[in-house]
mmCIF file of C-alpha atoms in Angstrom:
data_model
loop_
_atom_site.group_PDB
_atom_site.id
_atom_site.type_symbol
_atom_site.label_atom_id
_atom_site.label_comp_id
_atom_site.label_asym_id
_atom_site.label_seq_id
_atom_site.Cartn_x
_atom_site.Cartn_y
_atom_site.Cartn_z
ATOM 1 C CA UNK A 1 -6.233 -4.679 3.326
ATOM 2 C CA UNK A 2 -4.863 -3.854 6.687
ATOM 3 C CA UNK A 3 -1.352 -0.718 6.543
ATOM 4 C CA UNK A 4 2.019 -2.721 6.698
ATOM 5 C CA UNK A 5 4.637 -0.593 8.531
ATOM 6 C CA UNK A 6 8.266 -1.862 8.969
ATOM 7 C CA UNK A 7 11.711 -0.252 8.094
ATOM 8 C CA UNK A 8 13.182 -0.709 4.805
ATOM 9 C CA UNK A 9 16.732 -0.358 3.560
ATOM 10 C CA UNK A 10 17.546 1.438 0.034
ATOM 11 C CA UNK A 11 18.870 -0.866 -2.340
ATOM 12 C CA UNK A 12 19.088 1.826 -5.378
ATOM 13 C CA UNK A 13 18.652 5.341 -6.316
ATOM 14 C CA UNK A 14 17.453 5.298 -9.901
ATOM 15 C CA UNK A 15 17.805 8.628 -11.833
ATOM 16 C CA UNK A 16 14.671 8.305 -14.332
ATOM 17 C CA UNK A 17 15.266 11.977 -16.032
ATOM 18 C CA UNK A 18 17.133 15.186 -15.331
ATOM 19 C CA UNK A 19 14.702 16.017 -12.300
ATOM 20 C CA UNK A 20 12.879 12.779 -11.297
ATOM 21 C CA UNK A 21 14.055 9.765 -9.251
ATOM 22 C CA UNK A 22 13.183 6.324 -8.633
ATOM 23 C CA UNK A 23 13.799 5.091 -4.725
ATOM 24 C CA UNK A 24 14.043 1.065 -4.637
ATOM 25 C CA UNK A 25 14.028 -0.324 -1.108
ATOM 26 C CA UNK A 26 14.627 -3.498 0.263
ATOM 27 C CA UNK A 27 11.457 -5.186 1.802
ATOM 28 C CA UNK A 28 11.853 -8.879 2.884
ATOM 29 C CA UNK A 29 8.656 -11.220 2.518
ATOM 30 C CA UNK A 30 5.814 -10.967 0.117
ATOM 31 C CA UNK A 31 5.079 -7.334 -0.081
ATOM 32 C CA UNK A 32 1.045 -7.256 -0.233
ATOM 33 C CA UNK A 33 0.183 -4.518 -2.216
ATOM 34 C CA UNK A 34 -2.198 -3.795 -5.606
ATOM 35 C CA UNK A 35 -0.946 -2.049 -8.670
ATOM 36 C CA UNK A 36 -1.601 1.665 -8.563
ATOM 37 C CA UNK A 37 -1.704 2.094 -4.619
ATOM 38 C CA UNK A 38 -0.007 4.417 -2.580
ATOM 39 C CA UNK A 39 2.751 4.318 0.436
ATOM 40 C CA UNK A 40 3.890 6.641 2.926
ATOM 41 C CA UNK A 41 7.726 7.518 3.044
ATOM 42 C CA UNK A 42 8.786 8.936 6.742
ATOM 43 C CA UNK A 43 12.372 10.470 6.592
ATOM 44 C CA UNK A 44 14.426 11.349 9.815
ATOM 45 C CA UNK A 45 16.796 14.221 9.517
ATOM 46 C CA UNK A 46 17.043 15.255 12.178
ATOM 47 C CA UNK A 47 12.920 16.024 12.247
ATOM 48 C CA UNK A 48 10.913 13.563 10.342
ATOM 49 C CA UNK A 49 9.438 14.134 6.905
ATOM 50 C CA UNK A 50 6.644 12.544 5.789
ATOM 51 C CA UNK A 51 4.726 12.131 2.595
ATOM 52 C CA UNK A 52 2.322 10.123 0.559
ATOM 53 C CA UNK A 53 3.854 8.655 -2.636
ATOM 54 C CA UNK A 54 2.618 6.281 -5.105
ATOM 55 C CA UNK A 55 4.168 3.248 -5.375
ATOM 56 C CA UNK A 56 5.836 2.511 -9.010
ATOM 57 C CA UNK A 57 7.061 -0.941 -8.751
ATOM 58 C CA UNK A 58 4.529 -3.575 -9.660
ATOM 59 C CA UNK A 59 3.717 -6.597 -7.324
ATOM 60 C CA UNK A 60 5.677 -8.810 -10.100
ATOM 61 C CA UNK A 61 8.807 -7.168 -9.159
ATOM 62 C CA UNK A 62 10.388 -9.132 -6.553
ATOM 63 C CA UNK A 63 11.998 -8.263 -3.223
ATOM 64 C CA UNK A 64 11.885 -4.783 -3.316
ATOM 65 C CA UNK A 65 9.281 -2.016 -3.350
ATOM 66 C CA UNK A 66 9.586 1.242 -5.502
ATOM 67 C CA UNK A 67 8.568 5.152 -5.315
ATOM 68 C CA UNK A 68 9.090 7.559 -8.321
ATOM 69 C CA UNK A 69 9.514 11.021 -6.676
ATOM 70 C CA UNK A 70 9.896 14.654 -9.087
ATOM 71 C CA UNK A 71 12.731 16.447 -7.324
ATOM 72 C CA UNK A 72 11.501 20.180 -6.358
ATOM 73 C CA UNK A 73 12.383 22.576 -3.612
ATOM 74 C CA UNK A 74 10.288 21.049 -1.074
ATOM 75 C CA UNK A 75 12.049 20.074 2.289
ATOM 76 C CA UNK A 76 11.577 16.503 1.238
ATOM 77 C CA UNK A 77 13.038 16.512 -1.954
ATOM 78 C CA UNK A 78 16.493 18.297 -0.537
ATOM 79 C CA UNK A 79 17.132 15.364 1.625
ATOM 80 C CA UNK A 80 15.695 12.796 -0.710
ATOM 81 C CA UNK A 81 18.638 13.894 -2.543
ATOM 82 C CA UNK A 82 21.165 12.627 -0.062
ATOM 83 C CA UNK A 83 19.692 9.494 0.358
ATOM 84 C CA UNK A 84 22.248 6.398 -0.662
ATOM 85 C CA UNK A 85 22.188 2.377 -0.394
ATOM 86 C CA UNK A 86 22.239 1.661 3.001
ATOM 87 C CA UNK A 87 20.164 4.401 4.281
ATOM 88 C CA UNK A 88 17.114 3.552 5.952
ATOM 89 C CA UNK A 89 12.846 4.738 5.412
ATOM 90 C CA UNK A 90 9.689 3.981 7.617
ATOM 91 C CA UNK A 91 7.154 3.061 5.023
ATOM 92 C CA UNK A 92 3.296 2.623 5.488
ATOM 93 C CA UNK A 93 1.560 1.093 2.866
ATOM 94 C CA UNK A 94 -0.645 -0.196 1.199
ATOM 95 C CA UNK A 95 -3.300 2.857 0.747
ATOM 96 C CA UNK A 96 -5.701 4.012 -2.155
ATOM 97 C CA UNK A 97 -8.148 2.745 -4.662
ATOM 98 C CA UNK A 98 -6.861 3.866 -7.587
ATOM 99 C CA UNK A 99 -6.383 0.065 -9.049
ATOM 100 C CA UNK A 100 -7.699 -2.341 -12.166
ATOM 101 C CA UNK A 101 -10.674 -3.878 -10.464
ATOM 102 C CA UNK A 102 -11.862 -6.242 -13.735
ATOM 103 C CA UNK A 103 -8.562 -6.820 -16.157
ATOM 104 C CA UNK A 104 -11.343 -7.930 -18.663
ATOM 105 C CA UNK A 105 -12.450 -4.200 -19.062
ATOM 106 C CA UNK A 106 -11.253 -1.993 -21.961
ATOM 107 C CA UNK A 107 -9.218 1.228 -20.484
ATOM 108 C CA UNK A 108 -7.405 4.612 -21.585
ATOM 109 C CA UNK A 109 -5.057 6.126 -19.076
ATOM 110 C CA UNK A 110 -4.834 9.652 -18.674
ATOM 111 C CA UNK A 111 -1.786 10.870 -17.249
ATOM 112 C CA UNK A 112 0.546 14.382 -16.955
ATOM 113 C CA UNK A 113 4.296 14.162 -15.528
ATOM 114 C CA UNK A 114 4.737 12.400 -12.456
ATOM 115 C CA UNK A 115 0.850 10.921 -12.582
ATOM 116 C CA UNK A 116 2.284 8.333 -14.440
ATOM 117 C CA UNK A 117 3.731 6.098 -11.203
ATOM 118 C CA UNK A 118 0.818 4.225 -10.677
ATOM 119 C CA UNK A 119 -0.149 3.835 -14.521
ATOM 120 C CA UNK A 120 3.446 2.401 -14.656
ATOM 121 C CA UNK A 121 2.892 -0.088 -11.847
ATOM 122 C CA UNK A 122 -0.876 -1.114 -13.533
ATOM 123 C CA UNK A 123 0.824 -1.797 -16.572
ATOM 124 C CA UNK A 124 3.911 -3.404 -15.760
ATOM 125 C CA UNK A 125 1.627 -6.093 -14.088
ATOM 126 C CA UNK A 126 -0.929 -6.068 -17.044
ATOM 127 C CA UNK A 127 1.804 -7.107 -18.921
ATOM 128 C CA UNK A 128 3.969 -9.387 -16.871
ATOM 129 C CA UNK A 129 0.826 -11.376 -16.099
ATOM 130 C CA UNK A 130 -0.539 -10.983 -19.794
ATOM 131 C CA UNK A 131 -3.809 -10.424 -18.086
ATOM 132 C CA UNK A 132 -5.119 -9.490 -21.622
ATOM 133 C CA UNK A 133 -6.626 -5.745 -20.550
ATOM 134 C CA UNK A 134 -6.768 -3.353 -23.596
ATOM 135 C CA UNK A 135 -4.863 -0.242 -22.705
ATOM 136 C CA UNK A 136 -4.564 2.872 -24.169
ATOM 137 C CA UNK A 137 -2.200 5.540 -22.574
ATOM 138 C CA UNK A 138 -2.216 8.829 -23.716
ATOM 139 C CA UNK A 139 0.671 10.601 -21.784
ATOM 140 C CA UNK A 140 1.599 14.305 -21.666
ATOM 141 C CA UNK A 141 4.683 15.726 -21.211
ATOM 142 C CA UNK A 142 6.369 19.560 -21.776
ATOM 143 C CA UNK A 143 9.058 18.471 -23.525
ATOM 144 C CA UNK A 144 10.594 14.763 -24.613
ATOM 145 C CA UNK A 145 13.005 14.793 -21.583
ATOM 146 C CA UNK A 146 10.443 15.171 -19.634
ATOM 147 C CA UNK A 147 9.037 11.407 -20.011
ATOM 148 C CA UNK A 148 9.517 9.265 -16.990
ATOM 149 C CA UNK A 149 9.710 5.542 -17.765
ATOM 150 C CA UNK A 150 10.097 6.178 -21.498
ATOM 151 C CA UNK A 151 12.222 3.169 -22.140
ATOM 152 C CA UNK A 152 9.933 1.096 -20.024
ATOM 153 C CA UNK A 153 6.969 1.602 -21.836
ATOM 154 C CA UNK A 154 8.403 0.832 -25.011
ATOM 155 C CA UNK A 155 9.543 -2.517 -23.717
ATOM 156 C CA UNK A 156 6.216 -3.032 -22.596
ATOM 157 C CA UNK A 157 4.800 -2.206 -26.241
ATOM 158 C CA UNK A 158 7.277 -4.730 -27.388
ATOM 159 C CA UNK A 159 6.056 -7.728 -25.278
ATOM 160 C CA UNK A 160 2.462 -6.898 -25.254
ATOM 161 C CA UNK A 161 0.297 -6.287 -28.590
ATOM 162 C CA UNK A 162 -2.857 -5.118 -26.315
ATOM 163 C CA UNK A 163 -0.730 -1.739 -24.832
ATOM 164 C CA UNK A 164 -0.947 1.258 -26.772
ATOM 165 C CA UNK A 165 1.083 4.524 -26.022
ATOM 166 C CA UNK A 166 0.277 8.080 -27.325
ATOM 167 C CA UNK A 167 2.746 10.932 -26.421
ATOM 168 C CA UNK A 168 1.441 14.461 -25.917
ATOM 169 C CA UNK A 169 3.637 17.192 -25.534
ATOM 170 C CA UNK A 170 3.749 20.728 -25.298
ATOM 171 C CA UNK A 171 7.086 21.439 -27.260
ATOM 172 C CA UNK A 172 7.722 19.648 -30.566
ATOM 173 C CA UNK A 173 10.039 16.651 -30.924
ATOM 174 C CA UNK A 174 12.740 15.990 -33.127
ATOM 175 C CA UNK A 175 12.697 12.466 -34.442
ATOM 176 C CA UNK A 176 10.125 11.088 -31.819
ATOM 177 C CA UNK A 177 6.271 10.660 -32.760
ATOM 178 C CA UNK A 178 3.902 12.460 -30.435
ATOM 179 C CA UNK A 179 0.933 14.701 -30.759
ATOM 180 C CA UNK A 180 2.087 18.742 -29.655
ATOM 181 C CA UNK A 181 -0.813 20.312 -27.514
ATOM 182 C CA UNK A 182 -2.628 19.675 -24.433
ATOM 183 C CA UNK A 183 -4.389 16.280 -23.934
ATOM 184 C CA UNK A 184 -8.568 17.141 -25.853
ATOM 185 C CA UNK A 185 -11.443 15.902 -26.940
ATOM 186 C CA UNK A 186 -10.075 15.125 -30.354
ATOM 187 C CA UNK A 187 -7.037 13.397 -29.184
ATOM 188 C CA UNK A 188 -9.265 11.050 -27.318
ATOM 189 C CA UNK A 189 -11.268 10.129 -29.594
ATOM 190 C CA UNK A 190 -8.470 9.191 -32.497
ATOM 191 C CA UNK A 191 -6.472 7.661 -30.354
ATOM 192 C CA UNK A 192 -9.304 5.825 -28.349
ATOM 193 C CA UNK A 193 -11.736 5.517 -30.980
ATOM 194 C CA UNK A 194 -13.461 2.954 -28.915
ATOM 195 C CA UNK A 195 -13.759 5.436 -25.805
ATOM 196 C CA UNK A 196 -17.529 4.764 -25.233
ATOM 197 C CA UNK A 197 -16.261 1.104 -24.038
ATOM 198 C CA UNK A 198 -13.405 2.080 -22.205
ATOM 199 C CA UNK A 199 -13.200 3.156 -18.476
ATOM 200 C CA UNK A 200 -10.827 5.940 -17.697
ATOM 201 C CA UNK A 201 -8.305 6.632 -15.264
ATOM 202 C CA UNK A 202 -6.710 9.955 -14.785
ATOM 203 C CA UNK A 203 -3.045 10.673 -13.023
ATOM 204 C CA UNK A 204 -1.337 13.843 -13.004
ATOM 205 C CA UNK A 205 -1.615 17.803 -11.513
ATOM 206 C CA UNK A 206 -4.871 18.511 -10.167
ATOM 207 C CA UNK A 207 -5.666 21.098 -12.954
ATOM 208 C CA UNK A 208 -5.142 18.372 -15.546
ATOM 209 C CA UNK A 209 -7.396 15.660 -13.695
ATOM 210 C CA UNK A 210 -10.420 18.293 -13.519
ATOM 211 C CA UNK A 211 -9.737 19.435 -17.274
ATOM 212 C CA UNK A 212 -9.301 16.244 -18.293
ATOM 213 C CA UNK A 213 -12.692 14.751 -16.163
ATOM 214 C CA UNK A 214 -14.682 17.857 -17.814
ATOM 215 C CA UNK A 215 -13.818 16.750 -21.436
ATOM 216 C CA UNK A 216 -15.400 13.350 -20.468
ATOM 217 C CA UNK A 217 -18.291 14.120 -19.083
ATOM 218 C CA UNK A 218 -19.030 17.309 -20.410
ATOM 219 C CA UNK A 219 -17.783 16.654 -24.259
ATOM 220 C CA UNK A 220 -17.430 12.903 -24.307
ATOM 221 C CA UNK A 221 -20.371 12.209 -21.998
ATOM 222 C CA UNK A 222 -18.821 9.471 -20.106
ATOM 223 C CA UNK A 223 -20.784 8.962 -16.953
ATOM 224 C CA UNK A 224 -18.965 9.512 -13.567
ATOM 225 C CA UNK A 225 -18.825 5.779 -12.732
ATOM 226 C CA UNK A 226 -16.580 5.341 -15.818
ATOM 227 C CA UNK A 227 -13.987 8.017 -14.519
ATOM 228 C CA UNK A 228 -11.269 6.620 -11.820
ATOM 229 C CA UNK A 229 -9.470 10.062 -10.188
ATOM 230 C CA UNK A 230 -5.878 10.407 -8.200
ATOM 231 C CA UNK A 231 -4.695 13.575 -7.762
ATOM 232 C CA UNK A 232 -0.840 14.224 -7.229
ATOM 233 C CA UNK A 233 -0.599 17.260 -4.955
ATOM 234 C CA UNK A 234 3.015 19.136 -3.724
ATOM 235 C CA UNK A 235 4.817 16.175 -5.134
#
């Protein structure tokens, strides 16, 4: 699949909790693009600034395109910040492999923070399509607050019997079911019982992608082919 490039107008700045934001832009045509692949967002101001995001909207979602950004320090960020309806982004996309290549296979999503953009997009089209995948997310999380697209994946739960989430989080909730912890071995296997048949995708920090690919092979021994990697960097 060949890079589109083309200038694109924000439509909506979407604040998805206290530090992360959704950018919606305008994109006219059929925007060709798999769930779970990546863009790149050039900003001018003055100098441009560039970087690789993934993309969080799902193919299903017409006439725009969508990128889920955590808000740091980073020189980005700051004038991501400014950025209102109207304003205008040089995109590049689509890039990466990290995409469902058989909806008839079983799989468990691993994700930490911000990872979860392209698990959102894989989903949201699992489910508008009702492709029929078995999923299993197990998401972690610091704190409650800290869940991006919380609301979203319980409407997906609603509408679709085969999508199963599991919150893991580091501080303990009041009133909301999750497991407290780091994503294990254990975890895994009671909430993916079936893990042996499943193939595995893992989102988040690089620290948490190679700690969570060493419980599979080393404890779980999942072979390699069975592991799908994306590593979110800087953010």
């Amino acid at each position: 699949m060949e890079a589109n490039e083309l200038e694109a107008k924000v439509v909506e700045i979407i604040q998805r909790t206290y530090n992360v934001k959704s950018v919606r832009l305008s994109v006219p045509g059929d925007i060709d693009y798999k769930p779970g692949q990546f863009l790149c967002a050039s900003l001018n101001a003055p100098s441009e600034y560039k970087r690789y995001l993934s993309i969080s909207s799902s193919p299903t979602e017409k006439g725009y395109i969508e990128f889920t950004k955590k808000i740091t320090q980073s020189d980005f960020s700051k004038r991501l910040e400014v950025l209102k309806p109207g304003d205008s982004l040089r995109l590049r996309y689509p890039f990466g492999n990290f995409t469902l290549k058989d909806p008839s296979q079983k799989v468990c999503f691993l994700s930490g923070g911000i990872g979860i953009t392209p698990i959102r997009s894989i989903c949201k089209f699992v489910v508008d399509n009702n492709l029929g995948t078995d999923i299993i997310l197990i998401y972690a999380n610091r704190t409650e607050k800290d869940i991006v697209f919380k609301e979203d994946f319980e409407a997906m739960q609603e509408r679709y019997a085969k999508l199963k989430v599991a919150h893991v989080l580091g501080e303990s909730p009041r009133g909301f079911k999750a497991r407290v912890g780091l994503i294990n071995s254990q975890i895994i296997k009671e909430e993916a019982p079936d893990y042996n048949e499943r193939k595995f995708f893992i989102c988040g920090p690089p620290m948490m992608v190679e700690a969570m690919k060493k419980i599979l092979s080393a404890e779980l021994s999942l072979p390699d082919e069975r592991i799908i990697t994306e590593n979110f960097t800087g953010y």
